[in-house]
PDB file of C-alpha atoms in Angstrom:
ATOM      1  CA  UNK A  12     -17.335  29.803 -13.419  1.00  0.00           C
ATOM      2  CA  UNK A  13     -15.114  28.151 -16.084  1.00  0.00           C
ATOM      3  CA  UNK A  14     -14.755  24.715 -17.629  1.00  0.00           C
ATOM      4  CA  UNK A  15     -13.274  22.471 -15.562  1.00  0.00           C
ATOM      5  CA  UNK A  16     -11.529  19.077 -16.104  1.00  0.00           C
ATOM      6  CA  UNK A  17     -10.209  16.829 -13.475  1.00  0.00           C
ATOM      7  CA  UNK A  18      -7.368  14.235 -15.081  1.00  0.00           C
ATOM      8  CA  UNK A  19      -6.777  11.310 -13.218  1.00  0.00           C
ATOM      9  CA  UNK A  20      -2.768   9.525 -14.265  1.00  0.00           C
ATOM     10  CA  UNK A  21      -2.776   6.180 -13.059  1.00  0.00           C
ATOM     11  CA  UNK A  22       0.492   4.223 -13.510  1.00  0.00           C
ATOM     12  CA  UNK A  23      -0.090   0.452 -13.770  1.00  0.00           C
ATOM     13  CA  UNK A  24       0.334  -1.711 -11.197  1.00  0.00           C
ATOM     14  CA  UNK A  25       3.794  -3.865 -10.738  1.00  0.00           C
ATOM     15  CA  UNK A  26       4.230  -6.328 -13.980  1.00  0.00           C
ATOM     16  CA  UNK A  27       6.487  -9.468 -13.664  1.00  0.00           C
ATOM     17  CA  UNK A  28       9.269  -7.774 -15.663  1.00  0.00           C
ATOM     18  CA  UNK A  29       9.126  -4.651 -12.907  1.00  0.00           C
ATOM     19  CA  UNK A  30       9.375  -7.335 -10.395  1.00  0.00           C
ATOM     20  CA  UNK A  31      12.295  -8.600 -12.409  1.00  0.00           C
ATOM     21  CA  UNK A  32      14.104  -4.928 -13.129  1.00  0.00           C
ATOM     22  CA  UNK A  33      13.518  -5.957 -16.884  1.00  0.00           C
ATOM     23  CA  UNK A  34      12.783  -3.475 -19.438  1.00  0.00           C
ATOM     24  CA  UNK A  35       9.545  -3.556 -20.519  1.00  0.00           C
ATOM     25  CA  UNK A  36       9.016  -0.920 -23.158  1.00  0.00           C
ATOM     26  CA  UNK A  37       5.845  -1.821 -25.383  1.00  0.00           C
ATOM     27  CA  UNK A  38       6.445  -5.595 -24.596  1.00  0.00           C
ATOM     28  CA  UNK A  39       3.599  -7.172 -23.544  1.00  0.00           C
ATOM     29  CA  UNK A  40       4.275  -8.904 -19.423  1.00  0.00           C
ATOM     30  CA  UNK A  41       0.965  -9.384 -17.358  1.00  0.00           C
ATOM     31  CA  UNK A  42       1.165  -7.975 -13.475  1.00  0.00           C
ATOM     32  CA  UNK A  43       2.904  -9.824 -10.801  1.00  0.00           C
ATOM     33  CA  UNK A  44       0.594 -10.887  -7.934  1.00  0.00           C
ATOM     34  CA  UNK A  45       1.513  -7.713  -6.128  1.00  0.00           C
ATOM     35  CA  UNK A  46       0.267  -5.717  -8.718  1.00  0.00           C
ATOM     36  CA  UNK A  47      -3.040  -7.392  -9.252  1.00  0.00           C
ATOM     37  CA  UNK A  48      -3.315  -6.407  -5.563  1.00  0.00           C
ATOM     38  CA  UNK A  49      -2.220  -2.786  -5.829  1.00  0.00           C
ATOM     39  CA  UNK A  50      -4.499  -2.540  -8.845  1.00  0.00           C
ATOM     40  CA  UNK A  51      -7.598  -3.274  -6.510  1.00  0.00           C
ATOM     41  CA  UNK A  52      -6.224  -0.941  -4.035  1.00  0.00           C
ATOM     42  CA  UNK A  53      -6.372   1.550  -6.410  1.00  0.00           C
ATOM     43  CA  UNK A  54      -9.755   1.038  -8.046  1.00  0.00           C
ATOM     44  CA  UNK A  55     -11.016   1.157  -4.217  1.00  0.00           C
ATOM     45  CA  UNK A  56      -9.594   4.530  -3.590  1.00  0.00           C
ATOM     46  CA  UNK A  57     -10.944   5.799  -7.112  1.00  0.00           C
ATOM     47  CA  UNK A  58     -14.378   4.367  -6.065  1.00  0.00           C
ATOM     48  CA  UNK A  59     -14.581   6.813  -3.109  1.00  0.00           C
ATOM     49  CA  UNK A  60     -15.483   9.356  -6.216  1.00  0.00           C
ATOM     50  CA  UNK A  61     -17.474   9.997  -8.886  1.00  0.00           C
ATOM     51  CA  UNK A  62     -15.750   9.698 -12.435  1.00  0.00           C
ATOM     52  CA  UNK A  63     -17.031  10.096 -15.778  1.00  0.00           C
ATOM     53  CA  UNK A  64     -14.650   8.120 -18.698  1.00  0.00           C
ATOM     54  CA  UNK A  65     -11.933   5.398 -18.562  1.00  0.00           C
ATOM     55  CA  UNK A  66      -9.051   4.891 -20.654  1.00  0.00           C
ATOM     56  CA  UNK A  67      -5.936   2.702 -20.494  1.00  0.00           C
ATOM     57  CA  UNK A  68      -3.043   1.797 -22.808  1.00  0.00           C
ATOM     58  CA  UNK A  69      -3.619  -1.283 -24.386  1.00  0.00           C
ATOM     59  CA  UNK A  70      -0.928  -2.934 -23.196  1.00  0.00           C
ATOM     60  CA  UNK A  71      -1.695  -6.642 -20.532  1.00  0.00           C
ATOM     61  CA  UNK A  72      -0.007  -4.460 -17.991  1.00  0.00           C
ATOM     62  CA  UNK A  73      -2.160  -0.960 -17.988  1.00  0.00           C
ATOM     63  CA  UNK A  74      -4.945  -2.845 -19.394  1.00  0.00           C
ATOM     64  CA  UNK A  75      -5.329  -5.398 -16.308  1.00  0.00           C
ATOM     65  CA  UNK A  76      -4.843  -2.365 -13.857  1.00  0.00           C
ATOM     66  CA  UNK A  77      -7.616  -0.798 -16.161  1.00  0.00           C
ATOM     67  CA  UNK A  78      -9.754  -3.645 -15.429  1.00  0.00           C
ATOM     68  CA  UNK A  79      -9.910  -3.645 -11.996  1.00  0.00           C
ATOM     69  CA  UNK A  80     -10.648   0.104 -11.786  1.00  0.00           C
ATOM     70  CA  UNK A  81     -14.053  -0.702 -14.756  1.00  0.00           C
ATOM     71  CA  UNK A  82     -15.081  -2.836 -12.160  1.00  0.00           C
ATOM     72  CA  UNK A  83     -15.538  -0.990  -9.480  1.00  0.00           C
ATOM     73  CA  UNK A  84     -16.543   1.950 -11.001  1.00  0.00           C
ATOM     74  CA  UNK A  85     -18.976   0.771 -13.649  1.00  0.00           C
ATOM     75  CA  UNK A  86     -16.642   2.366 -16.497  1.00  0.00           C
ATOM     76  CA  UNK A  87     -15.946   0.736 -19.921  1.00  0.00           C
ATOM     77  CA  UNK A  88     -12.570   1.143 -20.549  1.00  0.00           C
ATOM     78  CA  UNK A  89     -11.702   2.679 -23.775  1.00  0.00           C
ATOM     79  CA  UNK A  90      -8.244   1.524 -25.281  1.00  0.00           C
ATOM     80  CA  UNK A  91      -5.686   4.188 -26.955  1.00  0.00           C
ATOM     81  CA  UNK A  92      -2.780   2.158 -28.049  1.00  0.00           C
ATOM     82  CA  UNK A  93      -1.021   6.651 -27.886  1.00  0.00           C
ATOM     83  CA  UNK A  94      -0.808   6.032 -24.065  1.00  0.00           C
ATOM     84  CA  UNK A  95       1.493   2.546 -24.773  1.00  0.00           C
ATOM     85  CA  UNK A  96       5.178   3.134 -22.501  1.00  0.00           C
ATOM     86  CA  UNK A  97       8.009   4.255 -24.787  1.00  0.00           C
ATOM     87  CA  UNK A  98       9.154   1.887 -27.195  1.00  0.00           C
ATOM     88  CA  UNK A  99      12.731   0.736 -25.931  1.00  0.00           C
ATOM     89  CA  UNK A 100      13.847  -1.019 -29.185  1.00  0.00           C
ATOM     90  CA  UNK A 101      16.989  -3.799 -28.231  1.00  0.00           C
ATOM     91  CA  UNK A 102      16.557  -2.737 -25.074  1.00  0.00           C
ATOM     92  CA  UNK A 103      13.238  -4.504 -24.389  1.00  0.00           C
ATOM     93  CA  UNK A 104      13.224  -7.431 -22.529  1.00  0.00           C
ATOM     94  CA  UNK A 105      16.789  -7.450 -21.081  1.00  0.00           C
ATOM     95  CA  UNK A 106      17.490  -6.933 -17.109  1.00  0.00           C
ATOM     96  CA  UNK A 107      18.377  -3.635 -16.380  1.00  0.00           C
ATOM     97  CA  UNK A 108      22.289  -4.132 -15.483  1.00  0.00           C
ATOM     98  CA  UNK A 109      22.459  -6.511 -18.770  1.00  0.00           C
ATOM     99  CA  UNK A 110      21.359  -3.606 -20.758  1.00  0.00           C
ATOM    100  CA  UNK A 111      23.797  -0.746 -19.239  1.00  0.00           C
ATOM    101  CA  UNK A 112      26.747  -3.522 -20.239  1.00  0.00           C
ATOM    102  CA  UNK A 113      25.386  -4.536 -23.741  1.00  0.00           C
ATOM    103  CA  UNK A 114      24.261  -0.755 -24.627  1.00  0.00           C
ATOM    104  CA  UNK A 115      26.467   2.121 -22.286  1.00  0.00           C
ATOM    105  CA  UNK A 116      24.502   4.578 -24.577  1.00  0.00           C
ATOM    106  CA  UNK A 117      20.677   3.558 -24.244  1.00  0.00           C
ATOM    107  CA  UNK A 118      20.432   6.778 -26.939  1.00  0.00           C
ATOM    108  CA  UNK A 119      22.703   5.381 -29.769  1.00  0.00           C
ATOM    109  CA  UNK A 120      21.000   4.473 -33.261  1.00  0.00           C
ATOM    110  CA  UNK A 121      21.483   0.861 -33.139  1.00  0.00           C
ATOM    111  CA  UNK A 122      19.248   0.456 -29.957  1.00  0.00           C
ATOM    112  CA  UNK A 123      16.545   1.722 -32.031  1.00  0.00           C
ATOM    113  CA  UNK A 124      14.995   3.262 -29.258  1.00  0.00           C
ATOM    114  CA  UNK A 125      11.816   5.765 -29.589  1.00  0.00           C
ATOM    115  CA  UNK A 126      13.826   9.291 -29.095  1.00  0.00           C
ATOM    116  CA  UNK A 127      12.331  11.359 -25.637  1.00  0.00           C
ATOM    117  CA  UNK A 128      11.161  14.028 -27.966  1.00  0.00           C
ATOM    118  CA  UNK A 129       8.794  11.858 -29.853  1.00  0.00           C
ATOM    119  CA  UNK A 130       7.693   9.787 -26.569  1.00  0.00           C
ATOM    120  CA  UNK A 131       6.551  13.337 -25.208  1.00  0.00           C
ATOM    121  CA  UNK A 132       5.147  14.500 -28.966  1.00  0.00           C
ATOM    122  CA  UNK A 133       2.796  11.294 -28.328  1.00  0.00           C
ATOM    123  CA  UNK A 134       1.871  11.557 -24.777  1.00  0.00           C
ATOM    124  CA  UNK A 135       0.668  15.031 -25.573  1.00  0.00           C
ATOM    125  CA  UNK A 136      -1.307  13.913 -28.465  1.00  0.00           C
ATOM    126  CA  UNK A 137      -2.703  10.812 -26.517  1.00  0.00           C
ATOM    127  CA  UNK A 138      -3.790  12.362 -23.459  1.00  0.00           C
ATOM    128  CA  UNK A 139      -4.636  16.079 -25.760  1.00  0.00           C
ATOM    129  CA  UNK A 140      -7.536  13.399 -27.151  1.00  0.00           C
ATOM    130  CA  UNK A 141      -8.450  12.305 -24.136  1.00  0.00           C
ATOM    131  CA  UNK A 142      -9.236  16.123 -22.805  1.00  0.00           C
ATOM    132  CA  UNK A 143     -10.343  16.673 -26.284  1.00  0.00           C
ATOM    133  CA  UNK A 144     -12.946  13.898 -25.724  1.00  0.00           C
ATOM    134  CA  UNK A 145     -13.565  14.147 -22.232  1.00  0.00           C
ATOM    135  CA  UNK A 146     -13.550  18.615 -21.502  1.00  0.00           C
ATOM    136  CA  UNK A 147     -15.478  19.362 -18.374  1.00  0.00           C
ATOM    137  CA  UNK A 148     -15.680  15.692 -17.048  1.00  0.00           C
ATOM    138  CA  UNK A 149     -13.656  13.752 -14.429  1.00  0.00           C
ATOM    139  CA  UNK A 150     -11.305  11.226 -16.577  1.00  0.00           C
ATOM    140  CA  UNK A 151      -9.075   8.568 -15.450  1.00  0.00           C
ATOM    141  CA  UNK A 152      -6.240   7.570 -17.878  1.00  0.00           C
ATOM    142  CA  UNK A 153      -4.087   4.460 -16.767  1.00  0.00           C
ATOM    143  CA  UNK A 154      -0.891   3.899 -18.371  1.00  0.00           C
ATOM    144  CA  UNK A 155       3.352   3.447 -17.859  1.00  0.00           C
ATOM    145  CA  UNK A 156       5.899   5.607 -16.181  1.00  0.00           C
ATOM    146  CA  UNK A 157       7.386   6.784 -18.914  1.00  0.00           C
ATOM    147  CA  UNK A 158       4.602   7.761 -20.752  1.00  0.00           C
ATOM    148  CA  UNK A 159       3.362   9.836 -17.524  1.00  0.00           C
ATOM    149  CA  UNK A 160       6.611  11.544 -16.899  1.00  0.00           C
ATOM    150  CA  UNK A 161       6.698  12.955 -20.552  1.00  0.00           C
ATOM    151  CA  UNK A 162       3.483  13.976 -19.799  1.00  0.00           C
ATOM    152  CA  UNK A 163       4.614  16.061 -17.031  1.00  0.00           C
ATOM    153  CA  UNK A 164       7.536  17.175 -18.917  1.00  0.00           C
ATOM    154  CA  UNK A 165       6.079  18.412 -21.401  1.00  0.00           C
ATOM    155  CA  UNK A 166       3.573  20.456 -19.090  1.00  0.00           C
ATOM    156  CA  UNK A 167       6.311  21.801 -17.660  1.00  0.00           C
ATOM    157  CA  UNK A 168       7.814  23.187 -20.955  1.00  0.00           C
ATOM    158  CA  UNK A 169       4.833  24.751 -21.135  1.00  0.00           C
ATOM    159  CA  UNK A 170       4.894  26.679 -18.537  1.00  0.00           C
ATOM    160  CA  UNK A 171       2.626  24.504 -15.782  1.00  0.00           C
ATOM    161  CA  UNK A 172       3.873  24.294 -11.848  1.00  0.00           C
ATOM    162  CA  UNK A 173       4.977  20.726 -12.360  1.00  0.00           C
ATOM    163  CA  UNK A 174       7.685  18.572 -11.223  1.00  0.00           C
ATOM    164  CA  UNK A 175       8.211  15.582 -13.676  1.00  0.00           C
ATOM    165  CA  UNK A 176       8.828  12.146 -10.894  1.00  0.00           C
ATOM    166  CA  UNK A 177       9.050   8.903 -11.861  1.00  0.00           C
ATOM    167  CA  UNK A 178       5.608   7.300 -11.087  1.00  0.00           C
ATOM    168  CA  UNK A 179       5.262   4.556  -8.753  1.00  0.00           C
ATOM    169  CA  UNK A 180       3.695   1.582  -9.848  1.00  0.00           C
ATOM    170  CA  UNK A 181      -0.482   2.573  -9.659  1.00  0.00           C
ATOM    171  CA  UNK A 182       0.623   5.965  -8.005  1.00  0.00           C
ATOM    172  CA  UNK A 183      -2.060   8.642  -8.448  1.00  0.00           C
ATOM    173  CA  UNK A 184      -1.284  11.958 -10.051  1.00  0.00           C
ATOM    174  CA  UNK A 185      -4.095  14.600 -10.289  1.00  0.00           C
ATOM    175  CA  UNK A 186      -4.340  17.164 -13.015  1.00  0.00           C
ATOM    176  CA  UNK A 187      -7.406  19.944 -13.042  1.00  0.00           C
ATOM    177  CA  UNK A 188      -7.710  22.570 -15.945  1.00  0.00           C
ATOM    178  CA  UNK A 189      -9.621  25.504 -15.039  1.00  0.00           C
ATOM    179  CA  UNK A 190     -10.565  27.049 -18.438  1.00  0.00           C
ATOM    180  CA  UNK A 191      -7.251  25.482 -19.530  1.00  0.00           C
ATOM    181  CA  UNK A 192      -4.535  26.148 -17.169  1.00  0.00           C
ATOM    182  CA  UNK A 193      -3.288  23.219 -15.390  1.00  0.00           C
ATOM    183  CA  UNK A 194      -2.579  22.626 -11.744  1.00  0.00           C
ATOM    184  CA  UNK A 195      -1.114  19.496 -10.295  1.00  0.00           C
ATOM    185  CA  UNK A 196      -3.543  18.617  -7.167  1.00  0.00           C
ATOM    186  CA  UNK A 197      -1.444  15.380  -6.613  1.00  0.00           C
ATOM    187  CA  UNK A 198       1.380  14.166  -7.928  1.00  0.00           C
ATOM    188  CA  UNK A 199       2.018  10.721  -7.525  1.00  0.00           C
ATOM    189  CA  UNK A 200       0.324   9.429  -4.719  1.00  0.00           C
ATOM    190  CA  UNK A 201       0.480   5.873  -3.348  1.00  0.00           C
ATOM    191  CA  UNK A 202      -1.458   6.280   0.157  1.00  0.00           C
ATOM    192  CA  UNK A 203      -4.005   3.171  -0.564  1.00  0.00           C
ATOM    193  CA  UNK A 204      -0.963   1.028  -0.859  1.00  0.00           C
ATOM    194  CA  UNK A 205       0.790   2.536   2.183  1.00  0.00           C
ATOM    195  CA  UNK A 206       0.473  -0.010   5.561  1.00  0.00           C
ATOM    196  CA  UNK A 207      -1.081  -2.856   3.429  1.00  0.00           C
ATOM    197  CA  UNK A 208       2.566  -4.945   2.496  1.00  0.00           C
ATOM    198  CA  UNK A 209       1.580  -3.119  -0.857  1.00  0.00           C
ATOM    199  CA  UNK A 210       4.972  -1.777  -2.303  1.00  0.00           C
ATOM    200  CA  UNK A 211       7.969  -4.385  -2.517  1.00  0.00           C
ATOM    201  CA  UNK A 212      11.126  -3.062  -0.935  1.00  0.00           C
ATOM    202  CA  UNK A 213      13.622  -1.108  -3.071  1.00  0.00           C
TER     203      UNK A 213
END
């Protein structure tokens, strides 16, 4: 039998500026009442296992979802400001439809926004640590949409089975390395919010 690591993506739960289609980027909103709630859904259905380490962006929005999973599960949460969402430059803070008029080309120099490339340079180096760190235990790592689907991206340049979604807000997406080739076990999943009045209506 091989090493074997079981990685746990958690995106945060819904922030006020999700509930507001604002872009957050590494701005700083808290969640929304919804997602305080879909962060304790979440932290119950990671309870129903055993897990080993905890770590979370540092940003309000991954942090509070963070929190909610430590305390069920007993875990101190261990901050990486690597898993932070990509930096979104002018773009920050501005509603999604005020941003496509202001800036047609989210990608244009002036924007200042952190290039794809890098964004998935850092998620591999944020969550490569956290393997690094945590090889042969069960981790869970919550952080931003974004940040996850580089993640998967950049898996999948690599050769891994993976289809890169956009997370839902504290969907679950299961990684396990078996002396280090990945397979997705779930990708994200959102079944402890489903029949609770847990997701808002797109």
């Amino acid at each position: 039998m091989g090493m074997s690591t079981l990685l746990c993506l958690v995106r945060h739960g819904e922030s006020e500026w999700n509930r507001e289609s604002r872009i957050q980027g590494q701005s700083d909103p808290a969640l929304s009442e919804l997602g305080l709630k879909q962060a304790e859904a979440v932290a119950e259905r990671l309870a129903a296992s055993e897990w080993d380490l905890l770590y979370s962006s540092d940003l309000a929005r991954a942090y509070q979802t963070a929190r909610a999973v430590s305390a069920r599960l007993g875990l101190e949460i261990r901050l990486r400001s690597a898993l932070r969402e990509r930096f979104q430059g002018r773009l920050e803070g501005l509603l999604s439809e005020e941003a496509r008029r202001l800036y047609p080309d989210f990608d244009a120099p002036e924007v200042g926004r952190e290039s794809l490339a890098a964004l998935k340079a850092r998620a591999a180096r944020g969550i490569g640590e956290v393997l690094a760190e945590g090889r042969g235990k069960r981790l869970i790592v919550v952080s931003h949409g974004g940040l996850i689907r580089a993640y998967l991206e950049h898996l999948m340049e690599n050769g891994a089975p993976v289809t890169p979604v956009n997370p839902a807000n504290t969907s679950v997406t299961l990684i396990q390395w078996r002396d280090g080739i990945p397979e997705v076990i779930a990708l994200n999943d959102v079944r402890h919010l489903e029949g609770k009045e847990l997701v808002r209506p797109g």
